[in-house]
């Protein structure tokens, strides 16, 4: 069982990793690829490494994935689609812009902490994708950017936020949240939920929202 799986046993069903990947052999190979890419990096990982981690032969891998890059593409696509759903759910939810931004950051950060092994591969191996596949993932990133930017624009229009540069602030917020995957440690003093709450408070202060003083 991976670190991601241990941390997320109690997460909602739509945040459980790789449940949509079938058959079981394809899912096992994908999980093994995540572990290998996170440990060694995409370029240093071989298809033999991945198959070995999955307890399968290298030949078995090619039944489900034509190339190593196809594996990375599927990992990246699923991860970015999950992250986008999290942000859109918050953006489209009820409440003020302040409440929606707090929810977006809290849940986005919680996912990156709770799935930190997966998220490191999803967020930091983009350049390993070739020109044929990279645009698809870049488009998903732009949609995530648009979801957060929309909340901030709503907050500025409503007088809730003081943000002179909405695009730049959007990039800063997303970068701050994504970076959690790089440093989060399951043995640390904060849980994914606690990190999410901390970052939500931090981001609201960044945009000049009214935040209740901590007790």
Coordinates of N, CA, C and O in Angstrom, one line a residue, residues 16-189:
X16 N -10.6 9.1 -3.8 CA -9.8 7.9 -3.7 C -8.9 7.7 -5.0 O -9.5 7.9 -6.1
X17 N -7.7 7.4 -4.9 CA -6.8 7.3 -6.1 C -7.0 6.1 -7.0 O -7.2 5.0 -6.5
X18 N -7.2 6.4 -8.3 CA -7.1 5.5 -9.4 C -8.3 4.5 -9.4 O -8.2 3.4 -10.1
X19 N -9.4 4.7 -8.7 CA -10.5 3.8 -8.7 C -11.1 3.6 -10.1 O -11.6 2.6 -10.5
X20 N -10.9 4.7 -11.0 CA -11.4 4.6 -12.3 C -10.6 3.9 -13.3 O -11.0 3.7 -14.5
X21 N -9.4 3.4 -12.9 CA -8.5 2.7 -13.8 C -8.8 1.2 -13.8 O -8.7 0.6 -12.7
X22 N -9.2 0.7 -14.9 CA -9.5 -0.7 -15.0 C -8.8 -1.3 -16.3 O -8.6 -0.5 -17.2
X23 N -8.6 -2.6 -16.3 CA -8.7 -3.6 -15.3 C -7.7 -3.5 -14.2 O -6.9 -2.5 -14.2
X24 N -7.8 -4.4 -13.3 CA -6.9 -4.3 -12.1 C -5.4 -4.3 -12.5 O -4.6 -3.5 -11.9
X25 N -5.0 -5.0 -13.5 CA -3.6 -5.0 -13.9 C -3.2 -3.7 -14.4 O -2.1 -3.2 -14.1
X26 N -4.0 -2.9 -15.1 CA -3.7 -1.6 -15.6 C -3.6 -0.7 -14.4 O -2.7 0.2 -14.4
X27 N -4.4 -0.8 -13.4 CA -4.4 0.0 -12.2 C -3.1 -0.2 -11.4 O -2.4 0.7 -11.0
X28 N -2.7 -1.5 -11.3 CA -1.5 -1.9 -10.5 C -0.3 -1.3 -11.2 O 0.6 -0.8 -10.6
X29 N -0.2 -1.3 -12.5 CA 0.9 -0.8 -13.3 C 0.9 0.8 -13.1 O 2.0 1.3 -13.0
X30 N -0.2 1.4 -13.1 CA -0.3 2.8 -13.0 C 0.2 3.2 -11.6 O 1.0 4.2 -11.4
X31 N -0.2 2.5 -10.5 CA 0.2 2.8 -9.2 C 1.7 2.6 -9.1 O 2.4 3.4 -8.4
X32 N 2.2 1.5 -9.7 CA 3.6 1.3 -9.7 C 4.4 2.4 -10.4 O 5.5 2.8 -9.9
X33 N 3.9 2.9 -11.4 CA 4.5 4.0 -12.2 C 4.6 5.2 -11.3 O 5.6 5.9 -11.3
X34 N 3.5 5.5 -10.6 CA 3.5 6.7 -9.8 C 4.6 6.6 -8.7 O 5.4 7.5 -8.5
X35 N 4.7 5.4 -8.1 CA 5.8 5.2 -7.1 C 7.2 5.3 -7.7 O 8.1 6.0 -7.1
X36 N 7.4 4.8 -8.9 CA 8.7 4.8 -9.5 C 9.0 6.2 -9.9 O 10.2 6.7 -9.7
X37 N 8.1 6.9 -10.6 CA 8.4 8.3 -11.0 C 8.7 9.2 -9.9 O 9.5 10.1 -9.9
X38 N 7.9 9.0 -8.8 CA 8.1 9.9 -7.6 C 9.5 9.6 -7.0 O 10.2 10.5 -6.5
X39 N 9.9 8.3 -7.0 CA 11.2 7.9 -6.3 C 12.4 8.3 -7.2 O 13.4 8.7 -6.6
X40 N 12.3 8.0 -8.5 CA 13.5 8.1 -9.3 C 13.4 9.2 -10.4 O 14.4 9.6 -11.0
X41 N 12.2 9.8 -10.6 CA 12.0 10.7 -11.7 C 11.6 9.9 -13.0 O 12.0 8.7 -13.1
X42 N 10.9 10.6 -13.9 CA 10.4 9.9 -15.1 C 11.5 9.4 -15.9 O 11.5 8.2 -16.3
X43 N 12.5 10.2 -16.2 CA 13.5 9.8 -17.2 C 14.4 8.7 -16.6 O 14.9 7.9 -17.4
X44 N 14.6 8.6 -15.3 CA 15.5 7.6 -14.8 C 14.7 6.3 -14.6 O 15.4 5.2 -14.2
X45 N 13.4 6.3 -14.7 CA 12.6 5.1 -14.5 C 12.5 4.3 -15.8 O 12.2 4.9 -16.9
X46 N 12.6 3.0 -15.8 CA 12.4 2.1 -17.0 C 11.1 1.4 -16.9 O 10.5 1.3 -15.8
X47 N 10.7 0.9 -18.0 CA 9.4 0.1 -18.0 C 9.6 -1.2 -17.1 O 8.7 -1.7 -16.5
X48 N 10.9 -1.7 -17.1 CA 11.2 -2.8 -16.3 C 11.0 -2.5 -14.8 O 10.5 -3.3 -14.0
X49 N 11.4 -1.3 -14.4 CA 11.2 -0.8 -13.0 C 9.8 -0.9 -12.6 O 9.4 -1.3 -11.6
X50 N 8.9 -0.3 -13.5 CA 7.5 -0.2 -13.3 C 6.9 -1.6 -13.2 O 6.1 -1.9 -12.2
X51 N 7.2 -2.5 -14.1 CA 6.6 -3.8 -14.1 C 7.1 -4.6 -12.9 O 6.2 -5.3 -12.3
X52 N 8.3 -4.4 -12.5 CA 8.8 -5.1 -11.3 C 8.0 -4.7 -10.0 O 7.7 -5.5 -9.2
X53 N 7.8 -3.4 -9.9 CA 7.0 -2.9 -8.7 C 5.6 -3.4 -8.7 O 5.0 -3.6 -7.7
X54 N 5.1 -3.6 -9.9 CA 3.7 -4.2 -10.0 C 3.6 -5.7 -9.9 O 2.6 -6.3 -9.9
X55 N 4.8 -6.3 -9.8 CA 4.9 -7.8 -9.7 C 4.5 -8.5 -11.1 O 3.9 -9.5 -11.1
X56 N 4.9 -7.8 -12.2 CA 4.5 -8.3 -13.5 C 5.7 -8.3 -14.4 O 6.8 -7.7 -14.0
X57 N 5.6 -8.9 -15.5 CA 6.7 -8.9 -16.5 C 6.7 -7.7 -17.3 O 5.6 -7.1 -17.5
X58 N 7.8 -7.2 -17.9 CA 7.8 -6.1 -18.7 C 6.9 -6.2 -19.9 O 6.2 -5.3 -20.4
X59 N 6.8 -7.4 -20.4 CA 5.9 -7.7 -21.6 C 4.4 -7.4 -21.2 O 3.6 -6.9 -22.1
X60 N 4.1 -7.7 -20.0 CA 2.7 -7.4 -19.5 C 2.3 -6.0 -19.5 O 1.1 -5.6 -19.8
X61 N 3.3 -5.1 -19.3 CA 3.0 -3.7 -19.3 C 2.5 -3.2 -20.6 O 1.5 -2.4 -20.7
X62 N 3.1 -3.7 -21.7 CA 2.7 -3.2 -23.0 C 1.3 -3.7 -23.5 O 0.8 -3.2 -24.5
X63 N 0.7 -4.6 -22.8 CA -0.7 -5.0 -23.1 C -1.6 -3.9 -22.7 O -2.6 -3.6 -23.4
X64 N -1.2 -3.1 -21.7 CA -2.1 -2.0 -21.2 C -1.7 -0.6 -21.6 O -2.5 0.3 -21.7
X65 N -0.4 -0.4 -21.8 CA 0.2 0.9 -22.1 C 1.2 0.7 -23.2 O 2.2 -0.1 -23.0
X66 N 1.1 1.4 -24.3 CA 2.0 1.3 -25.4 C 3.4 1.8 -25.1 O 4.4 1.2 -25.5
X67 N 3.5 2.9 -24.3 CA 4.8 3.5 -23.9 C 4.8 3.9 -22.5 O 3.7 4.0 -21.8
X68 N 6.0 4.2 -22.0 CA 6.1 4.8 -20.7 C 5.4 6.2 -20.6 O 4.8 6.6 -19.6
X69 N 5.5 6.9 -21.7 CA 4.9 8.3 -21.7 C 3.4 8.2 -21.7 O 2.7 9.0 -21.1
X70 N 2.8 7.1 -22.2 CA 1.4 6.9 -22.1 C 0.9 6.8 -20.7 O -0.1 7.3 -20.3
X71 N 1.8 6.1 -19.9 CA 1.5 5.9 -18.5 C 1.5 7.3 -17.8 O 0.6 7.6 -17.0
X72 N 2.5 8.1 -18.1 CA 2.6 9.4 -17.5 C 1.5 10.3 -17.9 O 0.9 11.0 -17.0
X73 N 1.1 10.2 -19.1 CA 0.0 11.0 -19.6 C -1.3 10.7 -18.8 O -2.0 11.6 -18.4
X74 N -1.5 9.4 -18.7 CA -2.8 9.0 -18.0 C -2.7 9.4 -16.5 O -3.7 9.9 -16.0
X75 N -1.6 9.3 -15.9 CA -1.4 9.7 -14.5 C -1.7 11.2 -14.4 O -2.4 11.7 -13.5
X76 N -1.1 12.0 -15.3 CA -1.2 13.4 -15.3 C -2.6 13.9 -15.6 O -3.2 14.8 -15.0
X77 N -3.3 13.2 -16.6 CA -4.6 13.6 -17.0 C -5.6 13.4 -15.8 O -6.4 14.2 -15.4
X78 N -5.5 12.2 -15.2 CA -6.4 11.9 -14.1 C -6.2 12.8 -12.9 O -7.1 13.4 -12.3
X79 N -4.9 13.1 -12.6 CA -4.6 13.9 -11.5 C -5.1 15.4 -11.7 O -5.7 16.0 -10.8
X80 N -4.8 15.9 -12.9 CA -5.3 17.3 -13.2 C -6.8 17.4 -13.2 O -7.4 18.4 -12.8
X81 N -7.5 16.3 -13.7 CA -8.9 16.3 -13.8 C -9.5 16.3 -12.4 O -10.5 17.0 -12.1
X82 N -8.9 15.6 -11.5 CA -9.4 15.5 -10.1 C -9.2 16.9 -9.4 O -10.0 17.4 -8.7
X83 N -8.0 17.5 -9.6 CA -7.7 18.8 -9.0 C -8.7 19.8 -9.6 O -9.2 20.7 -8.8
X84 N -9.0 19.8 -10.9 CA -9.9 20.7 -11.5 C -11.3 20.6 -10.9 O -12.0 21.6 -10.6
X85 N -11.7 19.3 -10.7 CA -13.1 19.1 -10.1 C -13.2 19.7 -8.7 O -14.2 20.3 -8.3
X86 N -12.1 19.6 -8.0 CA -12.1 20.1 -6.6 C -12.2 21.6 -6.6 O -13.0 22.2 -5.9
X87 N -11.5 22.3 -7.5 CA -11.6 23.7 -7.6 C -12.9 24.2 -8.2 O -13.5 25.2 -7.7
X88 N -13.4 23.5 -9.2 CA -14.7 23.9 -9.7 C -15.9 23.7 -8.7 O -16.8 24.5 -8.7
X89 N -15.8 22.7 -7.9 CA -16.8 22.4 -6.9 C -16.9 23.6 -5.9 O -17.9 24.0 -5.6
X90 N -15.7 24.1 -5.6 CA -15.7 25.2 -4.6 C -16.1 26.5 -5.3 O -16.9 27.3 -4.8
X91 N -15.6 26.7 -6.6 CA -16.0 27.9 -7.3 C -17.5 28.0 -7.6 O -18.0 29.1 -7.6
X92 N -18.1 26.9 -7.9 CA -19.5 26.9 -8.2 C -20.4 26.7 -7.0 O -21.6 26.7 -7.1
X93 N -19.8 26.6 -5.8 CA -20.6 26.4 -4.6 C -21.3 27.7 -4.2 O -21.0 28.8 -4.7
X94 N -22.1 27.6 -3.2 CA -22.8 28.8 -2.6 C -21.8 29.6 -1.7 O -20.7 29.1 -1.4
X95 N -22.3 30.7 -1.3 CA -21.6 31.5 -0.4 C -20.9 32.7 -1.0 O -20.9 32.9 -2.2
X96 N -20.2 33.4 -0.2 CA -19.4 34.6 -0.6 C -18.2 34.2 -1.3 O -17.7 33.0 -1.3
X97 N -17.5 35.1 -2.0 CA -16.3 34.8 -2.6 C -15.2 34.4 -1.6 O -14.4 33.5 -1.8
X98 N -15.3 35.0 -0.4 CA -14.4 34.7 0.7 C -14.5 33.2 1.1 O -13.6 32.5 1.2
X99 N -15.8 32.8 1.2 CA -16.1 31.4 1.6 C -15.7 30.5 0.5 O -15.1 29.4 0.8
X100 N -15.9 30.8 -0.8 CA -15.6 29.9 -1.9 C -14.0 29.8 -2.1 O -13.5 28.7 -2.4
X101 N -13.3 30.9 -1.9 CA -11.9 30.9 -2.0 C -11.3 30.0 -0.9 O -10.4 29.2 -1.1
X102 N -11.8 30.2 0.3 CA -11.3 29.4 1.4 C -11.5 27.9 1.2 O -10.7 27.1 1.4
X103 N -12.7 27.6 0.7 CA -13.0 26.2 0.4 C -12.1 25.6 -0.7 O -11.7 24.5 -0.7
X104 N -11.9 26.4 -1.8 CA -11.1 26.0 -2.9 C -9.7 25.7 -2.4 O -9.1 24.7 -2.7
X105 N -9.1 26.6 -1.6 CA -7.7 26.4 -1.2 C -7.7 25.2 -0.2 O -6.8 24.4 -0.2
X106 N -8.6 25.2 0.7 CA -8.6 24.1 1.7 C -8.6 22.7 1.1 O -7.8 21.8 1.4
X107 N -9.6 22.5 0.1 CA -9.7 21.2 -0.5 C -8.6 20.9 -1.5 O -8.2 19.8 -1.6
X108 N -8.1 21.9 -2.2 CA -7.0 21.8 -3.1 C -5.8 21.4 -2.4 O -5.0 20.5 -2.8
X109 N -5.5 22.1 -1.3 CA -4.3 21.8 -0.5 C -4.4 20.4 0.1 O -3.4 19.6 0.2
X110 N -5.6 20.1 0.7 CA -5.8 18.8 1.3 C -5.5 17.7 0.3 O -4.9 16.6 0.7
X111 N -5.9 17.8 -0.9 CA -5.7 16.8 -1.9 C -4.2 16.7 -2.2 O -3.6 15.6 -2.3
X112 N -3.5 17.8 -2.3 CA -2.0 17.7 -2.6 C -1.2 17.2 -1.4 O -0.2 16.6 -1.6
X113 N -1.7 17.4 -0.2 CA -1.0 16.8 0.9 C -1.4 15.3 1.1 O -0.5 14.5 1.2
X114 N -2.7 15.0 1.0 CA -3.1 13.6 1.2 C -2.6 12.7 0.1 O -2.5 11.5 0.3
X115 N -2.4 13.2 -1.1 CA -2.0 12.5 -2.3 C -0.6 13.0 -2.7 O -0.3 13.1 -3.9
X116 N 0.3 13.3 -1.8 CA 1.5 14.0 -2.1 C 2.4 13.3 -3.1 O 3.1 13.9 -3.9
X117 N 2.4 11.9 -3.0 CA 3.3 11.2 -3.9 C 2.8 11.3 -5.3 O 3.5 11.6 -6.3
X118 N 1.5 11.1 -5.5 CA 0.8 11.3 -6.8 C 1.0 12.7 -7.3 O 1.3 12.9 -8.5
X119 N 0.7 13.7 -6.4 CA 0.7 15.1 -6.8 C 2.1 15.5 -7.3 O 2.2 16.4 -8.2
X120 N 3.1 15.0 -6.7 CA 4.5 15.4 -7.1 C 4.7 15.0 -8.6 O 5.3 15.7 -9.4
X121 N 4.2 13.8 -8.9 CA 4.4 13.3 -10.3 C 3.5 14.2 -11.2 O 3.9 14.7 -12.3
X122 N 2.2 14.4 -10.8 CA 1.2 15.1 -11.6 C 1.7 16.5 -11.9 O 1.6 17.0 -13.0
X123 N 2.2 17.2 -10.9 CA 2.5 18.6 -11.0 C 3.9 18.9 -11.5 O 4.2 20.0 -12.0
X124 N 4.9 18.0 -11.2 CA 6.3 18.3 -11.5 C 6.9 17.6 -12.7 O 8.1 17.7 -12.9
X125 N 6.1 16.7 -13.4 CA 6.7 16.0 -14.5 C 6.1 16.4 -15.8 O 6.2 15.7 -16.8
X126 N 5.5 17.6 -15.8 CA 4.8 18.1 -17.1 C 5.8 18.2 -18.2 O 5.5 17.8 -19.4
X127 N 7.0 18.6 -18.0 CA 8.0 18.8 -19.0 C 8.5 17.5 -19.6 O 9.2 17.4 -20.6
X128 N 8.2 16.4 -18.9 CA 8.6 15.0 -19.4 C 7.6 14.6 -20.5 O 8.0 13.6 -21.2
X129 N 6.5 15.2 -20.6 CA 5.6 14.9 -21.7 C 6.0 15.5 -23.0 O 6.5 16.6 -23.0
X130 N 5.9 14.8 -24.1 CA 6.3 15.3 -25.4 C 5.3 16.3 -25.9 O 4.2 16.6 -25.4
X131 N 5.7 16.9 -27.1 CA 4.8 18.0 -27.6 C 3.4 17.5 -28.0 O 2.5 18.3 -28.1
X132 N 3.3 16.3 -28.3 CA 2.0 15.7 -28.7 C 1.0 15.7 -27.5 O -0.2 15.9 -27.7
X133 N 1.5 15.5 -26.3 CA 0.6 15.3 -25.2 C 0.6 16.5 -24.2 O -0.4 16.7 -23.5
X134 N 1.7 17.3 -24.2 CA 1.7 18.4 -23.2 C 0.6 19.4 -23.3 O 0.0 19.8 -22.3
X135 N 0.2 19.8 -24.5 CA -0.9 20.8 -24.6 C -2.2 20.4 -23.9 O -2.9 21.2 -23.4
X136 N -2.5 19.1 -23.9 CA -3.7 18.6 -23.2 C -3.7 18.9 -21.7 O -4.7 19.4 -21.1
X137 N -2.5 18.7 -21.1 CA -2.4 19.0 -19.7 C -2.3 20.5 -19.4 O -2.8 20.9 -18.4
X138 N -1.6 21.2 -20.3 CA -1.6 22.6 -20.1 C -3.0 23.2 -20.1 O -3.3 24.2 -19.4
X139 N -3.8 22.7 -21.0 CA -5.2 23.2 -21.1 C -6.0 23.0 -19.8 O -6.7 23.8 -19.3
X140 N -5.7 21.8 -19.1 CA -6.4 21.5 -17.9 C -5.9 22.5 -16.8 O -6.6 23.0 -15.9
X141 N -4.6 22.8 -16.8 CA -4.0 23.8 -15.9 C -4.6 25.1 -16.0 O -4.9 25.8 -15.1
X142 N -4.9 25.5 -17.3 CA -5.5 26.8 -17.5 C -6.9 26.9 -17.0 O -7.4 27.9 -16.5
X143 N -7.6 25.7 -17.1 CA -9.0 25.7 -16.5 C -8.9 25.8 -15.0 O -9.8 26.5 -14.4
X144 N -7.9 25.2 -14.4 CA -7.8 25.4 -12.9 C -7.5 26.8 -12.6 O -8.1 27.4 -11.6
X145 N -6.6 27.4 -13.3 CA -6.3 28.8 -13.2 C -7.6 29.7 -13.3 O -7.8 30.6 -12.5
X146 N -8.4 29.4 -14.3 CA -9.6 30.2 -14.5 C -10.6 30.0 -13.4 O -11.3 31.0 -13.0
X147 N -10.7 28.8 -12.8 CA -11.6 28.6 -11.7 C -11.3 29.5 -10.5 O -12.1 30.1 -9.9
X148 N -10.0 29.5 -10.2 CA -9.5 30.4 -9.0 C -9.6 31.8 -9.4 O -10.0 32.7 -8.5
X149 N -9.2 32.2 -10.6 CA -9.2 33.6 -11.0 C -10.7 34.1 -10.9 O -10.9 35.3 -10.5
X150 N -11.6 33.3 -11.3 CA -13.0 33.7 -11.3 C -13.5 34.1 -9.9 O -14.2 35.0 -9.6
X151 N -13.1 33.2 -8.9 CA -13.4 33.5 -7.5 C -12.8 34.9 -7.0 O -13.5 35.7 -6.4
X152 N -11.6 35.1 -7.4 CA -10.9 36.3 -7.0 C -11.5 37.5 -7.6 O -11.8 38.5 -7.0
X153 N -11.9 37.4 -8.9 CA -12.6 38.5 -9.6 C -13.9 38.8 -8.9 O -14.3 40.0 -8.8
X154 N -14.6 37.8 -8.5 CA -15.9 38.0 -7.8 C -15.7 38.7 -6.5 O -16.4 39.6 -6.1
X155 N -14.6 38.3 -5.8 CA -14.3 39.0 -4.5 C -13.9 40.4 -4.7 O -14.3 41.3 -3.8
X156 N -13.2 40.7 -5.7 CA -12.8 42.1 -6.0 C -14.0 42.9 -6.3 O -14.2 44.1 -5.8
X157 N -14.9 42.4 -7.2 CA -16.1 43.1 -7.6 C -17.0 43.4 -6.4 O -17.7 44.4 -6.4
X158 N -17.0 42.4 -5.5 CA -17.9 42.6 -4.3 C -17.3 43.4 -3.2 O -17.9 43.6 -2.2
X159 N -16.0 43.8 -3.4 CA -15.4 44.6 -2.3 C -14.8 43.7 -1.2 O -14.4 44.3 -0.2
X160 N -14.8 42.4 -1.4 CA -14.3 41.5 -0.3 C -12.8 41.4 -0.4 O -12.1 41.2 0.7
X161 N -12.2 41.5 -1.6 CA -10.7 41.4 -1.7 C -10.1 42.7 -2.2 O -10.7 43.4 -3.0
X162 N -8.9 42.9 -1.8 CA -8.0 44.0 -2.3 C -6.9 43.4 -3.1 O -5.8 43.0 -2.5
X163 N -7.1 43.2 -4.4 CA -6.1 42.5 -5.2 C -5.8 43.4 -6.5 O -6.7 43.4 -7.4
X164 N -4.7 44.1 -6.6 CA -4.4 44.9 -7.7 C -4.0 44.1 -9.0 O -4.2 44.6 -10.1
X165 N -3.6 42.9 -8.8 CA -3.1 42.0 -9.9 C -3.8 40.7 -9.8 O -3.2 39.8 -9.1
X166 N -4.9 40.5 -10.4 CA -5.7 39.2 -10.2 C -4.9 38.1 -10.9 O -4.8 37.0 -10.2
X167 N -4.5 38.2 -12.1 CA -3.8 37.0 -12.7 C -2.5 36.6 -11.9 O -2.3 35.4 -11.7
X168 N -1.7 37.6 -11.5 CA -0.5 37.3 -10.8 C -0.8 36.7 -9.4 O -0.1 35.7 -9.0
X169 N -1.9 37.2 -8.8 CA -2.3 36.6 -7.5 C -2.8 35.2 -7.6 O -2.5 34.3 -6.8
X170 N -3.5 34.9 -8.7 CA -4.0 33.6 -9.0 C -2.8 32.6 -9.1 O -2.8 31.5 -8.5
X171 N -1.8 33.0 -9.9 CA -0.6 32.1 -10.1 C 0.1 31.9 -8.8 O 0.5 30.8 -8.4
X172 N 0.2 32.9 -8.0 CA 0.9 32.8 -6.7 C 0.1 31.8 -5.7 O 0.7 31.0 -5.1
X173 N -1.2 31.9 -5.7 CA -2.0 31.1 -4.8 C -1.9 29.6 -5.3 O -1.7 28.7 -4.5
X174 N -2.0 29.4 -6.6 CA -2.0 28.0 -7.1 C -0.6 27.4 -6.8 O -0.4 26.2 -6.4
X175 N 0.5 28.2 -7.1 CA 1.8 27.7 -6.8 C 2.1 27.4 -5.4 O 2.7 26.4 -5.1
X176 N 1.5 28.2 -4.5 CA 1.7 28.0 -3.0 C 1.0 26.7 -2.7 O 1.6 25.9 -1.9
X177 N -0.2 26.4 -3.2 CA -0.9 25.2 -2.9 C -0.3 24.0 -3.4 O -0.1 23.0 -2.7
X178 N 0.1 24.0 -4.7 CA 0.7 22.9 -5.3 C 2.0 22.5 -4.6 O 2.4 21.3 -4.5
X179 N 2.8 23.4 -4.2 CA 4.1 23.1 -3.6 C 4.0 22.3 -2.3 O 5.0 21.7 -1.9
X180 N 2.8 22.2 -1.7 CA 2.6 21.3 -0.6 C 3.0 19.9 -0.9 O 3.5 19.2 0.0
X181 N 2.7 19.5 -2.1 CA 3.1 18.1 -2.5 C 4.5 17.8 -2.4 O 5.0 16.7 -2.2
X182 N 5.3 18.9 -2.6 CA 6.8 18.7 -2.6 C 7.3 18.4 -1.2 O 8.3 17.7 -1.0
X183 N 6.8 19.1 -0.2 CA 7.4 19.0 1.2 C 6.5 18.2 2.2 O 7.0 17.9 3.3
X184 N 5.3 17.9 1.9 CA 4.4 17.3 2.9 C 5.0 15.9 3.4 O 5.4 15.1 2.6
X185 N 4.9 15.7 4.7 CA 5.4 14.5 5.3 C 4.3 13.9 6.2 O 3.8 14.6 7.1
X186 N 4.0 12.7 6.0 CA 2.9 12.1 6.8 C 3.3 12.0 8.2 O 2.4 11.8 9.1
X187 N 4.6 12.1 8.5 CA 5.0 12.0 9.9 C 5.1 13.4 10.5 O 5.6 13.6 11.7
X188 N 4.8 14.4 9.8 CA 4.8 15.8 10.3 C 3.8 16.1 11.3 O 2.9 15.2 11.6
X189 N 3.8 17.3 11.8 CA 2.9 17.6 12.9 C 1.5 18.0 12.5 O 0.6 18.1 13.3

